[in-house]
CSV table of C-alpha atoms in Angstrom, one decimal:
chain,number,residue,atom,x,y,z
A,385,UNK,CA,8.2,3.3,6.5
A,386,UNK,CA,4.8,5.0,7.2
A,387,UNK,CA,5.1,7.5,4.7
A,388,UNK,CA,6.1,4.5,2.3
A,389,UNK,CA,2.7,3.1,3.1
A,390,UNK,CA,0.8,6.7,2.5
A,391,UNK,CA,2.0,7.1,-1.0
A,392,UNK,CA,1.0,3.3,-1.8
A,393,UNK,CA,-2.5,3.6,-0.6
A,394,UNK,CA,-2.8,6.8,-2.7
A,395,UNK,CA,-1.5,4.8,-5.5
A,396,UNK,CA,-3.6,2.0,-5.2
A,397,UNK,CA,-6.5,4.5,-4.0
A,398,UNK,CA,-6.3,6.2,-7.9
A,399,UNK,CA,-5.9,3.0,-9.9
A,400,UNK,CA,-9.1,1.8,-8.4
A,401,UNK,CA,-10.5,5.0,-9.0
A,402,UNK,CA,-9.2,4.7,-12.9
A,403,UNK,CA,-10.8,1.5,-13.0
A,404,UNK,CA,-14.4,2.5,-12.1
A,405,UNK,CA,-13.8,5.3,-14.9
A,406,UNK,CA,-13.1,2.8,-17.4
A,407,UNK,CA,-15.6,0.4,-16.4
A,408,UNK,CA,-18.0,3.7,-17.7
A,409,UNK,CA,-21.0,2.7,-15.6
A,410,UNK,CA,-21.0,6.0,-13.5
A,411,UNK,CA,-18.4,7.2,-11.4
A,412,UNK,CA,-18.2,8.0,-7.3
A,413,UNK,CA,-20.6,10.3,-6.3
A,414,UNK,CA,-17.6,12.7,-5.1
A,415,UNK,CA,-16.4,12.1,-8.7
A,416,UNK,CA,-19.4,12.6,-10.3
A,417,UNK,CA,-19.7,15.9,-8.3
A,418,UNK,CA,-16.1,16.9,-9.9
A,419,UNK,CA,-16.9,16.2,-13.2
A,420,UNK,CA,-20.7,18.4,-13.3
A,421,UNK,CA,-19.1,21.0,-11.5
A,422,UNK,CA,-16.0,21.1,-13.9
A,423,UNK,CA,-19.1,20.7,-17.0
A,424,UNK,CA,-21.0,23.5,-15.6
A,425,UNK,CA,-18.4,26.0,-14.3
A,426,UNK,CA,-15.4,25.0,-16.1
A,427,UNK,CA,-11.9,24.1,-15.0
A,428,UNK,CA,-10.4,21.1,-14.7
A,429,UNK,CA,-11.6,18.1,-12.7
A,430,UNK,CA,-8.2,18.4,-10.6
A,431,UNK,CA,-8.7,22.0,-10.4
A,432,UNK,CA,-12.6,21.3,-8.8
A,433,UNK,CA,-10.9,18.5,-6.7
A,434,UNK,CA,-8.7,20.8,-5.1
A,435,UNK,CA,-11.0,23.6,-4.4
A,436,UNK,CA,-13.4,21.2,-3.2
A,437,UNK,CA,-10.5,20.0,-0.8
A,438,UNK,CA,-10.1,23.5,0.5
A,439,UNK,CA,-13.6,24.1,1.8
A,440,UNK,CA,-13.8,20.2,2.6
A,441,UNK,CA,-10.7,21.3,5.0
A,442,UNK,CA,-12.6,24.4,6.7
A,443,UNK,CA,-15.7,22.8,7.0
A,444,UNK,CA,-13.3,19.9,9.0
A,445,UNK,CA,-11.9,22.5,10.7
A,446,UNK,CA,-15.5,23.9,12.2
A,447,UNK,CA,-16.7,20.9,13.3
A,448,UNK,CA,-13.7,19.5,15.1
A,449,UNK,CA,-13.0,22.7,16.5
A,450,UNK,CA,-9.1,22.7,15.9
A,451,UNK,CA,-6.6,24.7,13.1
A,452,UNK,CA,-7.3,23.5,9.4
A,453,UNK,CA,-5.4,20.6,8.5
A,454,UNK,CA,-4.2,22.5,5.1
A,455,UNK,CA,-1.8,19.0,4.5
A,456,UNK,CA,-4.9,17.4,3.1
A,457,UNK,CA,-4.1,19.6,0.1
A,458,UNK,CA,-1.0,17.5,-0.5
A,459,UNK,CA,-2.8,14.4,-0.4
A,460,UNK,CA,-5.7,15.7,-2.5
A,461,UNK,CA,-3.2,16.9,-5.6
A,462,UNK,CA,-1.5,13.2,-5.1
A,463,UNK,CA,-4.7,11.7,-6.0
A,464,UNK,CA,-5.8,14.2,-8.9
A,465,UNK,CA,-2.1,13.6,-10.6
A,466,UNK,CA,-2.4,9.9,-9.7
A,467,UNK,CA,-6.1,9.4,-11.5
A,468,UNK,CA,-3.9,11.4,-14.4
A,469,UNK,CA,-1.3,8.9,-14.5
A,470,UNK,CA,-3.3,5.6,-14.2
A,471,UNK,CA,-5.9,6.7,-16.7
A,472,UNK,CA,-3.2,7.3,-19.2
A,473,UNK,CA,-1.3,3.8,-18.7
A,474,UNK,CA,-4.5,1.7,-18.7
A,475,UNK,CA,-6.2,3.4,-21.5
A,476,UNK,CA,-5.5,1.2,-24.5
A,477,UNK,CA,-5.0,-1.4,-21.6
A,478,UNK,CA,-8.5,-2.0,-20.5
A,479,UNK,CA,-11.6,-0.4,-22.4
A,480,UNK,CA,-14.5,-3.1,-21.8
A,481,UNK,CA,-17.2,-3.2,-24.1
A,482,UNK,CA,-19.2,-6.5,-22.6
A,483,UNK,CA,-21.6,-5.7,-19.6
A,484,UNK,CA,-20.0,-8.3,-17.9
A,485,UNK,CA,-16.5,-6.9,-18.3
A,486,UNK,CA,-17.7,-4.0,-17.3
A,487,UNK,CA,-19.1,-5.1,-14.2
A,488,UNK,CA,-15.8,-7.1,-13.1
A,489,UNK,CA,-13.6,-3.8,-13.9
A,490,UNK,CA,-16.5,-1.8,-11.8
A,491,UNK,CA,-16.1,-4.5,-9.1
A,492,UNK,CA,-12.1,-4.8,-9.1
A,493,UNK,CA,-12.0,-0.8,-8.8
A,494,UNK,CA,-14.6,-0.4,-6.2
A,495,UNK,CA,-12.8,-3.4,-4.1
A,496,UNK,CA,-8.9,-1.6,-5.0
A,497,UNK,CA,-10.2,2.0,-4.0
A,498,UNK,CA,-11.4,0.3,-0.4
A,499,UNK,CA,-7.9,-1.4,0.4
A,500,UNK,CA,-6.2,1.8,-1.1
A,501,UNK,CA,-8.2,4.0,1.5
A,502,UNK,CA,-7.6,2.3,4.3
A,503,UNK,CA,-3.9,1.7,3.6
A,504,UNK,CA,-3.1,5.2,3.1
A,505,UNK,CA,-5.8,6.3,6.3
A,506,UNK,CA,-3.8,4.0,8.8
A,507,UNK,CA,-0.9,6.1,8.4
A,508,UNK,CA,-2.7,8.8,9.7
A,509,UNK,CA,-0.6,11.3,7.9
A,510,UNK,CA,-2.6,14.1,5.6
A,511,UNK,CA,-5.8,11.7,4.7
A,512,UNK,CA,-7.9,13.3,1.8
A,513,UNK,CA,-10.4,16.0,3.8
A,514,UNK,CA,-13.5,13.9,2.2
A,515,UNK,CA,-11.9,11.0,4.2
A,516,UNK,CA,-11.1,12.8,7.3
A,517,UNK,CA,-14.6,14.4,7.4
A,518,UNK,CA,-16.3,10.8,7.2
A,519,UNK,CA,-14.2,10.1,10.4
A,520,UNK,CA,-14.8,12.8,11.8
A,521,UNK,CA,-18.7,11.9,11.4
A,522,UNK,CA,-17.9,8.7,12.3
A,523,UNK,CA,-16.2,10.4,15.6
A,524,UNK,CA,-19.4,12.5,16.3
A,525,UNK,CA,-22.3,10.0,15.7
A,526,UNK,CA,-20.7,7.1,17.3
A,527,UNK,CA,-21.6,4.6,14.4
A,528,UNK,CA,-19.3,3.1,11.9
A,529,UNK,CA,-17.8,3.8,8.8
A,530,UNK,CA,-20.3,2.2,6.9
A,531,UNK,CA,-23.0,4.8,8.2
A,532,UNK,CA,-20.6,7.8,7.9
A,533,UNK,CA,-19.5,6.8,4.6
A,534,UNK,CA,-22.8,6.1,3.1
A,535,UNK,CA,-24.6,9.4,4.6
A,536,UNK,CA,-21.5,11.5,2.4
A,537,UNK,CA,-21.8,9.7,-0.4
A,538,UNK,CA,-25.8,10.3,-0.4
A,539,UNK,CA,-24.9,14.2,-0.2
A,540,UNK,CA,-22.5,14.3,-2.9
A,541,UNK,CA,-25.0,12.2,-4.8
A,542,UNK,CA,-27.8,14.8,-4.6
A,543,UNK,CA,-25.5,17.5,-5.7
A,544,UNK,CA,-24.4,15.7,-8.7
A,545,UNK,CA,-27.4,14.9,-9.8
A,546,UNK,CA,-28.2,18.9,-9.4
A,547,UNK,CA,-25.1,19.4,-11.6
A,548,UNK,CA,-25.6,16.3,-14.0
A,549,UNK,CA,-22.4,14.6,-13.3
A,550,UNK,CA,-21.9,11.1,-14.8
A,551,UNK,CA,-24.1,9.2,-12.7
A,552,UNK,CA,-25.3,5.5,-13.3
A,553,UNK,CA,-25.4,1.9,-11.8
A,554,UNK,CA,-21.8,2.4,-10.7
A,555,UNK,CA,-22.5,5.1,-8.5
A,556,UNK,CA,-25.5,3.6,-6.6
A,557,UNK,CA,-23.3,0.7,-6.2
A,558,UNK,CA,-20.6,3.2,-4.8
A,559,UNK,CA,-23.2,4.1,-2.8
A,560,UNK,CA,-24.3,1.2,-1.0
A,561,UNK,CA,-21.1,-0.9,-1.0
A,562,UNK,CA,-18.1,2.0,-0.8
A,563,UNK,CA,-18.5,2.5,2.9
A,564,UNK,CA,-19.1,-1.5,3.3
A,565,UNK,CA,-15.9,-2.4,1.7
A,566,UNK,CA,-13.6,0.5,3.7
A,567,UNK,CA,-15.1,-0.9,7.1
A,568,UNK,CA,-14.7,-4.6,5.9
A,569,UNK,CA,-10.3,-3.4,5.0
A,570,UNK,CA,-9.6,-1.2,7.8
A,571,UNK,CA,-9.5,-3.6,10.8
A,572,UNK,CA,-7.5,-6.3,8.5
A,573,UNK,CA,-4.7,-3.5,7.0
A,574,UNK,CA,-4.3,-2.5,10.8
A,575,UNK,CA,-3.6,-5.8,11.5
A,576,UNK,CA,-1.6,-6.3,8.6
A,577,UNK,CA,0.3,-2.9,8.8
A,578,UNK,CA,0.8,-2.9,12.3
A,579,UNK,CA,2.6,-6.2,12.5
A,580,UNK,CA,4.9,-4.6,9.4
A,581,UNK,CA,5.6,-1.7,11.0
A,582,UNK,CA,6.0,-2.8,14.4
A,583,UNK,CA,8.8,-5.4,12.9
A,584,UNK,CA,10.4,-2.8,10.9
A,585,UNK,CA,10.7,-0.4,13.8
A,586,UNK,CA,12.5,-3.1,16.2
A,587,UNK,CA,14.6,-4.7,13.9
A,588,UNK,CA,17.1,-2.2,13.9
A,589,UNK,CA,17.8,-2.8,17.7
A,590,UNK,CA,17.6,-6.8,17.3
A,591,UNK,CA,21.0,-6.1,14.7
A,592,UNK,CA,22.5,-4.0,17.5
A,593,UNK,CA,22.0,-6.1,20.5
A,594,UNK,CA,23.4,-8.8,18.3
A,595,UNK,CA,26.3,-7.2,17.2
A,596,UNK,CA,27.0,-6.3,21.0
A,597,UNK,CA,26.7,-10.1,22.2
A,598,UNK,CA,28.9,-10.8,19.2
């Protein structure tokens, strides 16, 4: 059931993600960062996302002072075919042209990628190494998410700018409300997930202790 929950988050993770790209008012900062480097020293986007993923893991690695978590890898080529796939089937779908319908596709994406994240994070099973390195910071400067969120967001936003990835009002609004909107979902999906879970994993000895009073 848990790994049922990991490949949903990263579903609903990417079709927020989709929807910020087709909002076109400036993607993630990490997004951004794919996009210049893939502008400036070719590849693919998916190609730079996995690379990124790879040093992402060894720089985990260094600060927690344990083995790489190379499974991240998994997770991060997930995400890169699932952008793929939900840029393809929505679009035709949704291409806004009014600033206003912009704004709401912005705001439905940016809302979708923080209950996507969290889903897939509770399951604690290969999170994406940007993800697992803003707990990690989290871990080591005793704050929240929001702080730990922000403060990577800010780095990648600097080096984006360096490579001039497509940046705009989208991506300063990643900026200051990304981090807001994971801490805001991850206390409610463990509630919500939790009480699944837990019900799913008794269940099967309720039917047996009922079949044996039967």
């Amino acid at each position: 059931m848990k790994y049922v929950f990991y490949v949903l988050g990263i579903l609903i993770l990417t079709l927020g993600i989709s929807f910020t790209i087709q909002s076109d008012l400036g993607t993630s900062p990490f997004d951004a960062l794919l996009v210049g480097l893939s502008i400036n020293a070719g590849l693919t986007v998916g190609s730079w996302e996995i690379i990124i993923a790879l040093i992402l893991i060894c720089c985990n690695s260094i600060l927690k002072r344990q083995r790489p978590e190379f499974l991240g890898l998994l997770t991060a080529f997930i995400t890169g075919i699932g952008i793929d796939m939900w840029l393809f089937l929505l679009h035709n779908l949704i291409t806004p042209e009014l600033w206003y319908s912009k704004v709401v596709c912005f705001g439905i994406g940016l809302i979708v990628i923080g209950l996507g994240t969290a889903t897939y994070l509770h399951t604690n099973f290969a999170p994406i190494p940007v993800d697992r390195l803003t707990l990690i910071i989290q871990e080591l400067t005793r704050t929240n998410i929001f702080f730990s969120r922000t403060f990577i967001y800010l780095v990648f936003l600097i080096m984006a700018m360096i490579l001039n990835g497509p940046i705009g009002v989208g991506t300063l609004l990643t900026v200051c409300l990304g981090g807001l909107i994971l801490n805001y979902f991850i206390p409610f999906i463990k509630k919500v997930l939790d009480r699944i879970l837990t019900h799913s994993s008794t269940s099967p000895n309720y039917d047996k202790n009922k079949k044996h009073s039967i």
